[in-house]
Short mmCIF file of C-alpha atoms in Angstrom, two decimals:
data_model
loop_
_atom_site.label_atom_id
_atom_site.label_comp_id
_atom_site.label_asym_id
_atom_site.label_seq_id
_atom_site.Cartn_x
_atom_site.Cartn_y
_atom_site.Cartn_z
CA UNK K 828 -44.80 106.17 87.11
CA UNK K 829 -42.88 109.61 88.64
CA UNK K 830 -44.48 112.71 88.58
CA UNK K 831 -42.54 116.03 87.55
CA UNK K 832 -40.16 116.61 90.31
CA UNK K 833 -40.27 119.77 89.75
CA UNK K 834 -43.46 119.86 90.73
CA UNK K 835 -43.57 117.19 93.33
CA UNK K 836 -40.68 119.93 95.14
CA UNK K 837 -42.97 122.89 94.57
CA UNK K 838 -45.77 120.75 96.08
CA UNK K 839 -43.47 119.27 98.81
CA UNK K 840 -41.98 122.75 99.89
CA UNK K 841 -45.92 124.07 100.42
CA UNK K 842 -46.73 121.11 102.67
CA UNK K 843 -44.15 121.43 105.06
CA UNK K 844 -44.90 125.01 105.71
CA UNK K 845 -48.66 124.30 106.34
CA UNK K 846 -47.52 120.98 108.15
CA UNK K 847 -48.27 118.48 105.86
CA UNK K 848 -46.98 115.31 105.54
CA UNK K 849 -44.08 114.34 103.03
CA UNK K 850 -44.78 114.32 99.33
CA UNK K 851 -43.44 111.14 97.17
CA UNK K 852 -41.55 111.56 93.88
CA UNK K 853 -42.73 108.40 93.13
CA UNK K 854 -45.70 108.87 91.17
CA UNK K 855 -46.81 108.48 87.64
CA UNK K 856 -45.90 109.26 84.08
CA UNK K 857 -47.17 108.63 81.13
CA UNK K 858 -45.50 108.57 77.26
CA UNK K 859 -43.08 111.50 76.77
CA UNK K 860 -42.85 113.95 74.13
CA UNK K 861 -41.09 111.12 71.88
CA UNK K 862 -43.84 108.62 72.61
CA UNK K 863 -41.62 106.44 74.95
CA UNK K 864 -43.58 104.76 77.72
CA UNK K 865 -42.07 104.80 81.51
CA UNK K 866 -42.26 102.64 84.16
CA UNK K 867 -41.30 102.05 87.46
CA UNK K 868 -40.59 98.45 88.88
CA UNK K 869 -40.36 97.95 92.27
CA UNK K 870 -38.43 95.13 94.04
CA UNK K 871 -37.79 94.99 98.19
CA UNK K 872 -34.87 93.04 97.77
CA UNK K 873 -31.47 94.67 98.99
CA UNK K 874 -29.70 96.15 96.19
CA UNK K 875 -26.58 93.43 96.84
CA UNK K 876 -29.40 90.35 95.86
CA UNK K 877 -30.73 91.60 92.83
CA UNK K 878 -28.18 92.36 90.64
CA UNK K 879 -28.84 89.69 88.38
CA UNK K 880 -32.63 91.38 87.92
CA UNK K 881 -31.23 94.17 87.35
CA UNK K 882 -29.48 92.83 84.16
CA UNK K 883 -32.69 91.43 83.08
CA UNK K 884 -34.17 94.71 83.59
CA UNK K 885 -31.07 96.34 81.85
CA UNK K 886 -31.86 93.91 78.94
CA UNK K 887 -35.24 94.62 78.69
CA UNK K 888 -34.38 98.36 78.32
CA UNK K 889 -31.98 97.58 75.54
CA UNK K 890 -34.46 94.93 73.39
CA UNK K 891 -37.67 97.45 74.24
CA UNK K 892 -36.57 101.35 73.33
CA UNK K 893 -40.44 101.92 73.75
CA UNK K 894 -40.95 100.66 77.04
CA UNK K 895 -38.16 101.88 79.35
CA UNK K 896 -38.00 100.56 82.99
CA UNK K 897 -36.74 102.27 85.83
CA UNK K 898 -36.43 99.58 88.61
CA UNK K 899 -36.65 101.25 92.22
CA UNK K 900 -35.63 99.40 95.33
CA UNK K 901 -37.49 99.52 98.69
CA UNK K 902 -36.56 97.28 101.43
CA UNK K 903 -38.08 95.94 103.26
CA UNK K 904 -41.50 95.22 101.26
CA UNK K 905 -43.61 97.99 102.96
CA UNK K 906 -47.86 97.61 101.30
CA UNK K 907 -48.88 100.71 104.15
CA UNK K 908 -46.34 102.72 101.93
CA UNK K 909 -47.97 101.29 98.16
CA UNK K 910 -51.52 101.39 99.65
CA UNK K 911 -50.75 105.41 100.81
CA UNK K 912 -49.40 106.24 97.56
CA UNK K 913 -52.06 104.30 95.86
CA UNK K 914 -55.15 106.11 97.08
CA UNK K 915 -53.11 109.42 96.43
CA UNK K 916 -53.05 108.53 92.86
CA UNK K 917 -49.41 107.49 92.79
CA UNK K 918 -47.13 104.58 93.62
CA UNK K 919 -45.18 102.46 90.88
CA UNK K 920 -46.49 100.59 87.90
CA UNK K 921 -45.55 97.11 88.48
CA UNK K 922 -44.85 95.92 91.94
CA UNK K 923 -43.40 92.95 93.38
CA UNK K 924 -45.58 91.59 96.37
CA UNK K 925 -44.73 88.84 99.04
CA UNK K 926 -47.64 86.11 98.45
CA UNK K 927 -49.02 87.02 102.00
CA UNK K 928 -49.61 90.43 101.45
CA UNK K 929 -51.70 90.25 98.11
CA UNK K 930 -54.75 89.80 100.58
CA UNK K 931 -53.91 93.30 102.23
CA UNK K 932 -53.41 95.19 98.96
CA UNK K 933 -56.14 93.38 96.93
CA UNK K 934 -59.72 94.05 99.38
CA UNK K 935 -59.13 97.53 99.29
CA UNK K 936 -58.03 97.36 95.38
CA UNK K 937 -54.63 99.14 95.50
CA UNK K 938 -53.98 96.34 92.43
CA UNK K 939 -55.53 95.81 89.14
CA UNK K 940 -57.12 91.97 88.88
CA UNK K 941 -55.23 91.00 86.18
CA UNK K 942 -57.88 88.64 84.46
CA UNK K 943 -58.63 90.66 81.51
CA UNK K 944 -55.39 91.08 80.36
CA UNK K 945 -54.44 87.60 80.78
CA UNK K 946 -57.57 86.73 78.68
CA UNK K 947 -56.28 88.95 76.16
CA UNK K 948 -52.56 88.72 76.26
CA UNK K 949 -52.33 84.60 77.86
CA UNK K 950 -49.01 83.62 79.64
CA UNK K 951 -46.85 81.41 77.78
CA UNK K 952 -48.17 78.25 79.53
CA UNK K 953 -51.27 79.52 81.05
CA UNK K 954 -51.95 79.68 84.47
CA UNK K 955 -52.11 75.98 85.01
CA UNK K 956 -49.25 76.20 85.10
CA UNK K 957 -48.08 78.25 88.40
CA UNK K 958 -47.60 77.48 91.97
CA UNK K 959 -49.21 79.29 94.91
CA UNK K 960 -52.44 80.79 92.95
CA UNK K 961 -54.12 80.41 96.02
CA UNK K 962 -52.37 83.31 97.25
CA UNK K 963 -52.80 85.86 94.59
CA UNK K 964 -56.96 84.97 93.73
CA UNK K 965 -59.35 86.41 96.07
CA UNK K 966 -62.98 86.99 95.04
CA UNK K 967 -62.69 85.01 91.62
CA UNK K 968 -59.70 87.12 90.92
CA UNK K 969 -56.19 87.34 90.08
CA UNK K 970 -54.70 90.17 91.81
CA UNK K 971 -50.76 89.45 91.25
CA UNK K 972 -49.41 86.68 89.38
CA UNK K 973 -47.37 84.01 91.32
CA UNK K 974 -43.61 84.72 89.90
CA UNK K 975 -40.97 83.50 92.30
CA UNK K 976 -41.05 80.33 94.94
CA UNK K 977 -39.38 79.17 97.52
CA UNK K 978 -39.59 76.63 100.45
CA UNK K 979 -36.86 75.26 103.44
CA UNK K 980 -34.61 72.55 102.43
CA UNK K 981 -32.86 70.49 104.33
CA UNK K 982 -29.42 71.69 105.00
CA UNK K 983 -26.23 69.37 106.15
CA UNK K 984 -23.17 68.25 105.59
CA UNK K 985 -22.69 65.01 104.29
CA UNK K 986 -19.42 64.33 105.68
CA UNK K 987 -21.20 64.54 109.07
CA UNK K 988 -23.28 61.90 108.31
CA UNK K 989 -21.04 59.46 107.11
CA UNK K 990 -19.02 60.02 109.90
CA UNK K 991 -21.84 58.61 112.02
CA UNK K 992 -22.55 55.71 109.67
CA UNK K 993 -24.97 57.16 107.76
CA UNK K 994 -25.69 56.60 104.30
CA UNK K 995 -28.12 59.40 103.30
CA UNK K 996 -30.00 62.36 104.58
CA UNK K 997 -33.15 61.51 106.59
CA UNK K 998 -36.30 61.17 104.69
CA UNK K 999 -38.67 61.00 107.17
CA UNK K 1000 -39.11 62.66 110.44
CA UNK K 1001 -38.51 59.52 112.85
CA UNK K 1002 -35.07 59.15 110.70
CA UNK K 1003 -34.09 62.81 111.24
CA UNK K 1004 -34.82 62.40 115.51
CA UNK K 1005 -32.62 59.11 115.76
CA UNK K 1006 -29.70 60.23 112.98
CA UNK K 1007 -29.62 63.71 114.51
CA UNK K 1008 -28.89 61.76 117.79
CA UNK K 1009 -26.23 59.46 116.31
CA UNK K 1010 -24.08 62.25 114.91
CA UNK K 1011 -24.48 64.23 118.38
CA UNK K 1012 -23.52 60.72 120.13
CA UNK K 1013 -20.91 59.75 118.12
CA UNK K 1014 -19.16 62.82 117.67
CA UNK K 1015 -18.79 63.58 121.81
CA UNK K 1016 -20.85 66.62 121.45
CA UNK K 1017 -18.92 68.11 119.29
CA UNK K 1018 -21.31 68.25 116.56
CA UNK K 1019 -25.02 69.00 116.88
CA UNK K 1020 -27.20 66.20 114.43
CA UNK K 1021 -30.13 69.28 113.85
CA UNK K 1022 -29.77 72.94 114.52
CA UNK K 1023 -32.80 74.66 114.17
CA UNK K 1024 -33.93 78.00 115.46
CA UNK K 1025 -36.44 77.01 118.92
CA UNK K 1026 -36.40 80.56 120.68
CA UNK K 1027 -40.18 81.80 121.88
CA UNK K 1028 -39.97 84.60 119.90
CA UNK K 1029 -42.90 85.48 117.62
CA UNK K 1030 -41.07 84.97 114.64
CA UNK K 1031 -39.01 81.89 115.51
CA UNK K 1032 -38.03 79.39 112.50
CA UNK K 1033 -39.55 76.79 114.35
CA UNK K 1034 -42.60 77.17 113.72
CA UNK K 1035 -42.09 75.85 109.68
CA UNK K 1036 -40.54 73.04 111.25
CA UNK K 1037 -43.40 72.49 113.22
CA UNK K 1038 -45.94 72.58 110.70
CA UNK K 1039 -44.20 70.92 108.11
CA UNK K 1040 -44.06 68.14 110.78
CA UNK K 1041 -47.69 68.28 111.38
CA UNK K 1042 -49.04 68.66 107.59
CA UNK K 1043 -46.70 65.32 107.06
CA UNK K 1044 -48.94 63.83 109.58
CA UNK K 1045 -51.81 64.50 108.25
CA UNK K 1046 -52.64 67.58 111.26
CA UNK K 1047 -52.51 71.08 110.70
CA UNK K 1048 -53.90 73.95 113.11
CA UNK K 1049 -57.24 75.20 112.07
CA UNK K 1050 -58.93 74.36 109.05
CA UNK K 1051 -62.62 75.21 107.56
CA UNK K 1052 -65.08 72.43 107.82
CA UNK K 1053 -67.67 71.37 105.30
CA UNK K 1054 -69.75 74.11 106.52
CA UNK K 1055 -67.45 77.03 105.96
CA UNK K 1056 -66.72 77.42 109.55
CA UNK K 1057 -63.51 77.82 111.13
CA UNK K 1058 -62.45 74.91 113.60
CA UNK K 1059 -59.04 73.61 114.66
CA UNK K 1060 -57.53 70.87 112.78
CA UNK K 1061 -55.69 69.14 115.88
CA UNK K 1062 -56.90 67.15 118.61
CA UNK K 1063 -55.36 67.41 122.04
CA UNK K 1064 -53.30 63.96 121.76
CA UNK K 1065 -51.52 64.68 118.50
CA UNK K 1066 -50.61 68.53 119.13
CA UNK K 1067 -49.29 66.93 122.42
CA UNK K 1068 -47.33 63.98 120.39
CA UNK K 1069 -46.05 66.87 118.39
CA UNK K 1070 -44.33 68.99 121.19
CA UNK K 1071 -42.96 65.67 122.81
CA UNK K 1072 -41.39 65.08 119.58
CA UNK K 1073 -39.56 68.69 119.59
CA UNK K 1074 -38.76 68.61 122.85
CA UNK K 1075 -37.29 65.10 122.27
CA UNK K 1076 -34.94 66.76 120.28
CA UNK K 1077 -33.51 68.70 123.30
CA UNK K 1078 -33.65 65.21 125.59
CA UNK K 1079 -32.19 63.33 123.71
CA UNK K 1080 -29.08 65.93 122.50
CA UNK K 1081 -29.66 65.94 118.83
CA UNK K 1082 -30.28 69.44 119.56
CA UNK K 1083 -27.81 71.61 121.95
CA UNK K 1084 -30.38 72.93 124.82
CA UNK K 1085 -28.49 76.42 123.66
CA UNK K 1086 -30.69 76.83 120.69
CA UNK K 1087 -33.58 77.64 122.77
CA UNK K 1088 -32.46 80.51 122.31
CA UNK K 1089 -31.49 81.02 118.41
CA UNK K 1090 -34.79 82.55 116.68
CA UNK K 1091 -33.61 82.14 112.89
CA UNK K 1092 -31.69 80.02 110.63
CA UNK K 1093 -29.66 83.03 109.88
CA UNK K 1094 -27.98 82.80 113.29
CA UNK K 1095 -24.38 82.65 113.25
CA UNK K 1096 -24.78 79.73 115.69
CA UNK K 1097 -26.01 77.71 112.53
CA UNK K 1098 -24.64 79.13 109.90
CA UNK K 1099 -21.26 79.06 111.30
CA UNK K 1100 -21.77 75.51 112.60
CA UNK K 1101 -22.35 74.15 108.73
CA UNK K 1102 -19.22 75.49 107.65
CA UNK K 1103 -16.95 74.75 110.70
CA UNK K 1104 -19.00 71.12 111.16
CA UNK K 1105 -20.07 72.13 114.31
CA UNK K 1106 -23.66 71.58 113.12
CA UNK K 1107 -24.76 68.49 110.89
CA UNK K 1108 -28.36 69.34 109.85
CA UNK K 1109 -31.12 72.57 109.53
CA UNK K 1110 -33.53 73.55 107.08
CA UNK K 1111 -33.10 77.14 105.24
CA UNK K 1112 -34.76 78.55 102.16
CA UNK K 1113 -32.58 79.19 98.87
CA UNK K 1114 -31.19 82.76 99.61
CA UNK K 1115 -29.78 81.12 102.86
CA UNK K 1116 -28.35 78.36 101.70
CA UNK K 1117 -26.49 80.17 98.66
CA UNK K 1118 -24.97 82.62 101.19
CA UNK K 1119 -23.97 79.40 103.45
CA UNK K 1120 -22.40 78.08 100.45
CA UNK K 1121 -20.17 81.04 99.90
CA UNK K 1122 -18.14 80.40 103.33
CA UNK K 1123 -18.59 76.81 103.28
CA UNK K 1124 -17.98 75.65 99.14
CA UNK K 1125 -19.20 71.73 98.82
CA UNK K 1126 -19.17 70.87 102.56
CA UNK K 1127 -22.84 71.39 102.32
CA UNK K 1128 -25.68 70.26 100.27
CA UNK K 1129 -29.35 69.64 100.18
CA UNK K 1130 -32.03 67.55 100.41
CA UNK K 1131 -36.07 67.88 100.56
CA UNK K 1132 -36.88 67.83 104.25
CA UNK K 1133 -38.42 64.51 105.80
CA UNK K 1134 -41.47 63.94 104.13
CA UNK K 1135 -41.13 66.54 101.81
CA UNK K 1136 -41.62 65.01 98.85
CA UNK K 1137 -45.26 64.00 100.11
CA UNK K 1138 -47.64 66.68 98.96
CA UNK K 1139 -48.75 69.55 100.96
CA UNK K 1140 -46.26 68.33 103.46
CA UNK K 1141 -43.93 71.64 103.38
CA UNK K 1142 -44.85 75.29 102.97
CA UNK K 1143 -44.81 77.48 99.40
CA UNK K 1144 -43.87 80.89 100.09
CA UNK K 1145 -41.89 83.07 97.07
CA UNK K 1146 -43.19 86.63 95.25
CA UNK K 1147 -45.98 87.96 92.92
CA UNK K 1148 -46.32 90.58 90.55
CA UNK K 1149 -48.83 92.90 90.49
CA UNK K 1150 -49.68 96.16 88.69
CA UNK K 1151 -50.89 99.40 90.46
CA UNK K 1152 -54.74 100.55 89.95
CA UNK K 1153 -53.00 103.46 88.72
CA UNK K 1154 -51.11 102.32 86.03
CA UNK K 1155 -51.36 104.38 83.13
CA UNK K 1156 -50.23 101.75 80.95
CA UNK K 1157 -51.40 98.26 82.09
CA UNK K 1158 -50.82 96.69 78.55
CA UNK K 1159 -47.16 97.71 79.11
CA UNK K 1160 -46.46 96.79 82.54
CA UNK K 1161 -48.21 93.36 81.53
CA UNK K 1162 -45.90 92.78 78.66
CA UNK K 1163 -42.89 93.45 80.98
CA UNK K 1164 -44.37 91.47 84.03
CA UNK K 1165 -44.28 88.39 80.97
CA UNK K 1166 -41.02 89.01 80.51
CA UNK K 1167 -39.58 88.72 84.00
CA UNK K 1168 -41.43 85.32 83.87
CA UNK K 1169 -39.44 84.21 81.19
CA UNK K 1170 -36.84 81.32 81.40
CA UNK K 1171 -33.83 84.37 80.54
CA UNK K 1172 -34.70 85.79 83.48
CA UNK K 1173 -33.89 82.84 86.40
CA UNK K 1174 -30.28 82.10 84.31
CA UNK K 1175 -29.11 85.38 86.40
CA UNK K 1176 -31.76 86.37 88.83
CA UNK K 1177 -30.84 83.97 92.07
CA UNK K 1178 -34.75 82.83 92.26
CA UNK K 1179 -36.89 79.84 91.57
CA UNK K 1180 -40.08 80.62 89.69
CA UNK K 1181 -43.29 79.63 90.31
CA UNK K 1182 -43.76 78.41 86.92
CA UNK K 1183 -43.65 74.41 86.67
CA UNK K 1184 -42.42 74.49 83.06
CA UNK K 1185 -39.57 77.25 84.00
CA UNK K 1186 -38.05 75.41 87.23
CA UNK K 1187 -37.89 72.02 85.16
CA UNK K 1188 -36.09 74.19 82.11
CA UNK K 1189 -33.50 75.62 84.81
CA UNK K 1190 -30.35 74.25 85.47
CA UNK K 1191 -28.86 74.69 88.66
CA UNK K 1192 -26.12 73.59 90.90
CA UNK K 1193 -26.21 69.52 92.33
CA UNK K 1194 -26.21 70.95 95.74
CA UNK K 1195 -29.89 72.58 95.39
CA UNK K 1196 -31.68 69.63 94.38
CA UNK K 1197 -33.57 69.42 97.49
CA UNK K 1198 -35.18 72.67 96.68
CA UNK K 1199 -35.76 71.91 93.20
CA UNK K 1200 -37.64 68.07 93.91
CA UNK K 1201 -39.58 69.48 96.82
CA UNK K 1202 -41.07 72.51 95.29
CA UNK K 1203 -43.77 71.14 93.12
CA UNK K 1204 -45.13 69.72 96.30
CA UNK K 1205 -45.00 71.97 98.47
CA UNK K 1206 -48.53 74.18 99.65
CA UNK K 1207 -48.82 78.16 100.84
CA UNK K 1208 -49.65 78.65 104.33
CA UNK K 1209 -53.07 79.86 102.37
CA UNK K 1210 -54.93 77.32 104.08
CA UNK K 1211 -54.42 79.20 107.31
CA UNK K 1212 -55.68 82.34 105.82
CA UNK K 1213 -58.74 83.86 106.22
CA UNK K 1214 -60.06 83.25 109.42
CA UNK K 1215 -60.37 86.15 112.13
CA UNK K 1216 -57.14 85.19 113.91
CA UNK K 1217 -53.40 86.31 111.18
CA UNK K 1218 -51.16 83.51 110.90
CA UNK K 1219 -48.47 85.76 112.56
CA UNK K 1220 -50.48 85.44 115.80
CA UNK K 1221 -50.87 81.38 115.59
CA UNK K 1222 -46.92 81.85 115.14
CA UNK K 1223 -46.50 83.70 117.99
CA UNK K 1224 -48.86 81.47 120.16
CA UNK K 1225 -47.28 78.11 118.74
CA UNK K 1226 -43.63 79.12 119.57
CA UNK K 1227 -44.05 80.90 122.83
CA UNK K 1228 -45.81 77.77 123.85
CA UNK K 1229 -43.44 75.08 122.45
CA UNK K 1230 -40.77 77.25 123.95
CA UNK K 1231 -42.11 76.68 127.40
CA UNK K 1232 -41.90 73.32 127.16
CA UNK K 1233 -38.19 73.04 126.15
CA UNK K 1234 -37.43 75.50 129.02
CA UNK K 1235 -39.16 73.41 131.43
CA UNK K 1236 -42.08 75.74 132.19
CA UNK K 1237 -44.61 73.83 131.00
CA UNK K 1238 -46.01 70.50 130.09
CA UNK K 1239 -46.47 68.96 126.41
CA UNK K 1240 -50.11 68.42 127.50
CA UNK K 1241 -50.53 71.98 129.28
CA UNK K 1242 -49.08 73.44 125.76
CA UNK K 1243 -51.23 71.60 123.91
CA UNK K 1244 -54.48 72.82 126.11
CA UNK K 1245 -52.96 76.76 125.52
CA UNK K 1246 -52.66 75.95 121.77
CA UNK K 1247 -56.55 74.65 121.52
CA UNK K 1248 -57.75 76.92 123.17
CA UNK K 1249 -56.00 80.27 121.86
CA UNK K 1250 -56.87 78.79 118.38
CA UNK K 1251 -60.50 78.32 119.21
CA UNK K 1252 -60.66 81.91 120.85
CA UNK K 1253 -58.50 83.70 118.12
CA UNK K 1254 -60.57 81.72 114.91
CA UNK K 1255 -64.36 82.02 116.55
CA UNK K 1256 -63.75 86.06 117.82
#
């Protein structure tokens, strides 16, 4: 959907001298003078990550002379920027949405529900089918349909393990404390059993660890009752059982005290360590791992993380796609959105999809079985949603907080108290 450039210039070149802000060239446009529909797709993955969609989109271009597709990259995803150019009557046709912001985009209606047109035009295996609908349906309806998925894995190296006499990757979380200590032990040091990013910062990795950890045990940290209230989900005694056993981690040296500092899996402190067998064990989700695999060939593998193969026990994050309200052509952009569903699309985009039927029709390499297995059981962080208090700021309380602990600042129990009682201020506001 671009306007006439032209145009958009002539329009552009007015504002600034009046002071205006920027025009867009990304607006809409309908059939041209030979009847051929244009769209724009728009993807916030960097260019180097997408080439394989961008053969599928190639390909579509080729089998649909019709329907042409001009796929547009911005990165990083940016909804302020598609809500803007939106409610100025522009934006691109079909968009591709992280799961979390489909909330943002859909109250205000800078989508089109999609319900209608799946009624008349019905996915392939309907929507029974797809993971993560939780995310995309707000108020009875579908505002983007779930399209890829992805989770953490765990990461390590087998040779690691059976250097420490151990047969197989942890499958539960008391196995992962006492191998990750074995492998430390045995090798001198020299190799950390569990590298995992544990810095206070609001975005630390820890804090899927954390969870996943908790939603295996049956915990999680708020939750709505049977009344449709907010409340926390924790008591005192098991958040508190929970930071001993991540702090444990750092006591007993399965985990070098230096990755207090390391805030993301990406870290060269990790990433280096799995190829160079300084590290035995993390947990990263598929784009990670198939970058890791590119300096360190079949030294590393995968496995579902401990517990992971317990439902709800692991997080479901991935992609939607959604359509812009001001789609000239909705019927189009649908029949294209069906398309990048397809099974031809994941043989060369590097993505799982959040169709069941697809991911079990995929073949992919032995060493991302863990992803594959754990998947179908894995749940969004959409049970956190909706209260007054963003999961980004029970993030940011949870690590700073765990943090403290590690560093010596605080107690498990005083954390614990903090937690409660952030949660209980930031949920009831």
């Amino acid at each position: 959907m671009r306007r006439n450039r032209a145009a958009v210039a002539v329009a552009c070149a007015a504002a600034f001298v009046v002071g205006l802000t920027a025009c867009s060239t990304g607006g809409s446009v309908g059939s041209n003078s030979s009847g051929t529909v244009h769209l724009v797709f728009q993807q916030f993955d960097p260019a180097a990550e997408v080439t394989g969609l961008q053969s599928t989109v190639s390909k579509w271009n080729k089998l649909h002379p019709d329907i042409q597709v001009d796929m547009q990259t911005l990165s990083p995803s940016n909804p302020q920027q598609l809500a803007r150019e939106a409610n100025s009557g522009s934006g691109p046709d079909v968009v591709q949405v992280p799961y979390a912001n489909v909330a943002f985009l859909a109250q205000p209606k800078i989508l089109l529900p999609l319900n209608s047109l799946m009624k008349k035009y019905p996915l392939a295996h309907g929507t029974g089918d797809l993971l993560a609908k939780d995310m995309v349906t707000f108020d009875g309806k579908m505002w983007a349909v779930p399209w890829t998925a992805d989770t953490m894995a765990l990461v390590y190296r087998p040779s690691a393990l059976t250097a420490a006499g151990i047969s197989s990757p942890p499958a539960t979380w008391g196995e992962l404390a006492s191998d990750a200590t074995a492998i430390s032990k045995q090798s001198g040091g020299k190799t950390a059993g569990f590298c995992f990013g544990a810095s206070g910062s609001a975005t630390a990795a820890q804090w899927f660890a954390i969870n996943y950890y908790m939603w295996n045990h049956g915990h999680g940290f708020v939750k709505k009752d049977s009344a449709g209230s907010w409340v926390t989900d924790i008591t005192q005694s098991q958040l508190t059982s929970t930071i001993d056993y991540f702090n444990g981690l750092f006591v007993s040296g399965a985990t070098p005290q230096s990755f207090q500092s390391v805030n993301d899996y990406t870290d060269p402190s990790i990433a280096n360590g799995l190829a160079n067998g300084s590290c035995a064990m993390t947990y990263a989700p598929p784009q990670t791992f198939q970058t890791l695999v590119k300096t360190a060939g079949d030294k590393v593998t995968t496995a579902p993380m401990p517990g992971g193969l317990k439902d709800g026990s692991t997080h479901l994050g991935g992609r939607g796609l959604a359509i812009n309200r001001n789609a000239k052509h909705p019927q189009q952009a649908w029949e294209f959105i069906q398309y990048l569903m397809s099974p031809a699309t994941f043989k060369t985009y590097e993505q799982y999809p959040a169709s069941k039927s697809t991911l079990k029709s995929l073949t992919v390499p032995k060493n991302q079985d863990g992803f594959v297995q754990q998947l179908p059981h894995s749940v969004s962080f959409g049970r956190y949603i909706g209260s007054n208090m963003p999961v980004v700021s029970m993030q940011q309380l949870v690590n700073q907080q765990f943090s403290a602990v590690y560093s010596g600042q605080s107690s498990s129990s005083r954390a614990a108290t903090a937690i409660l009682s952030g949660l209980k201020a930031g949920i009831g506001g």
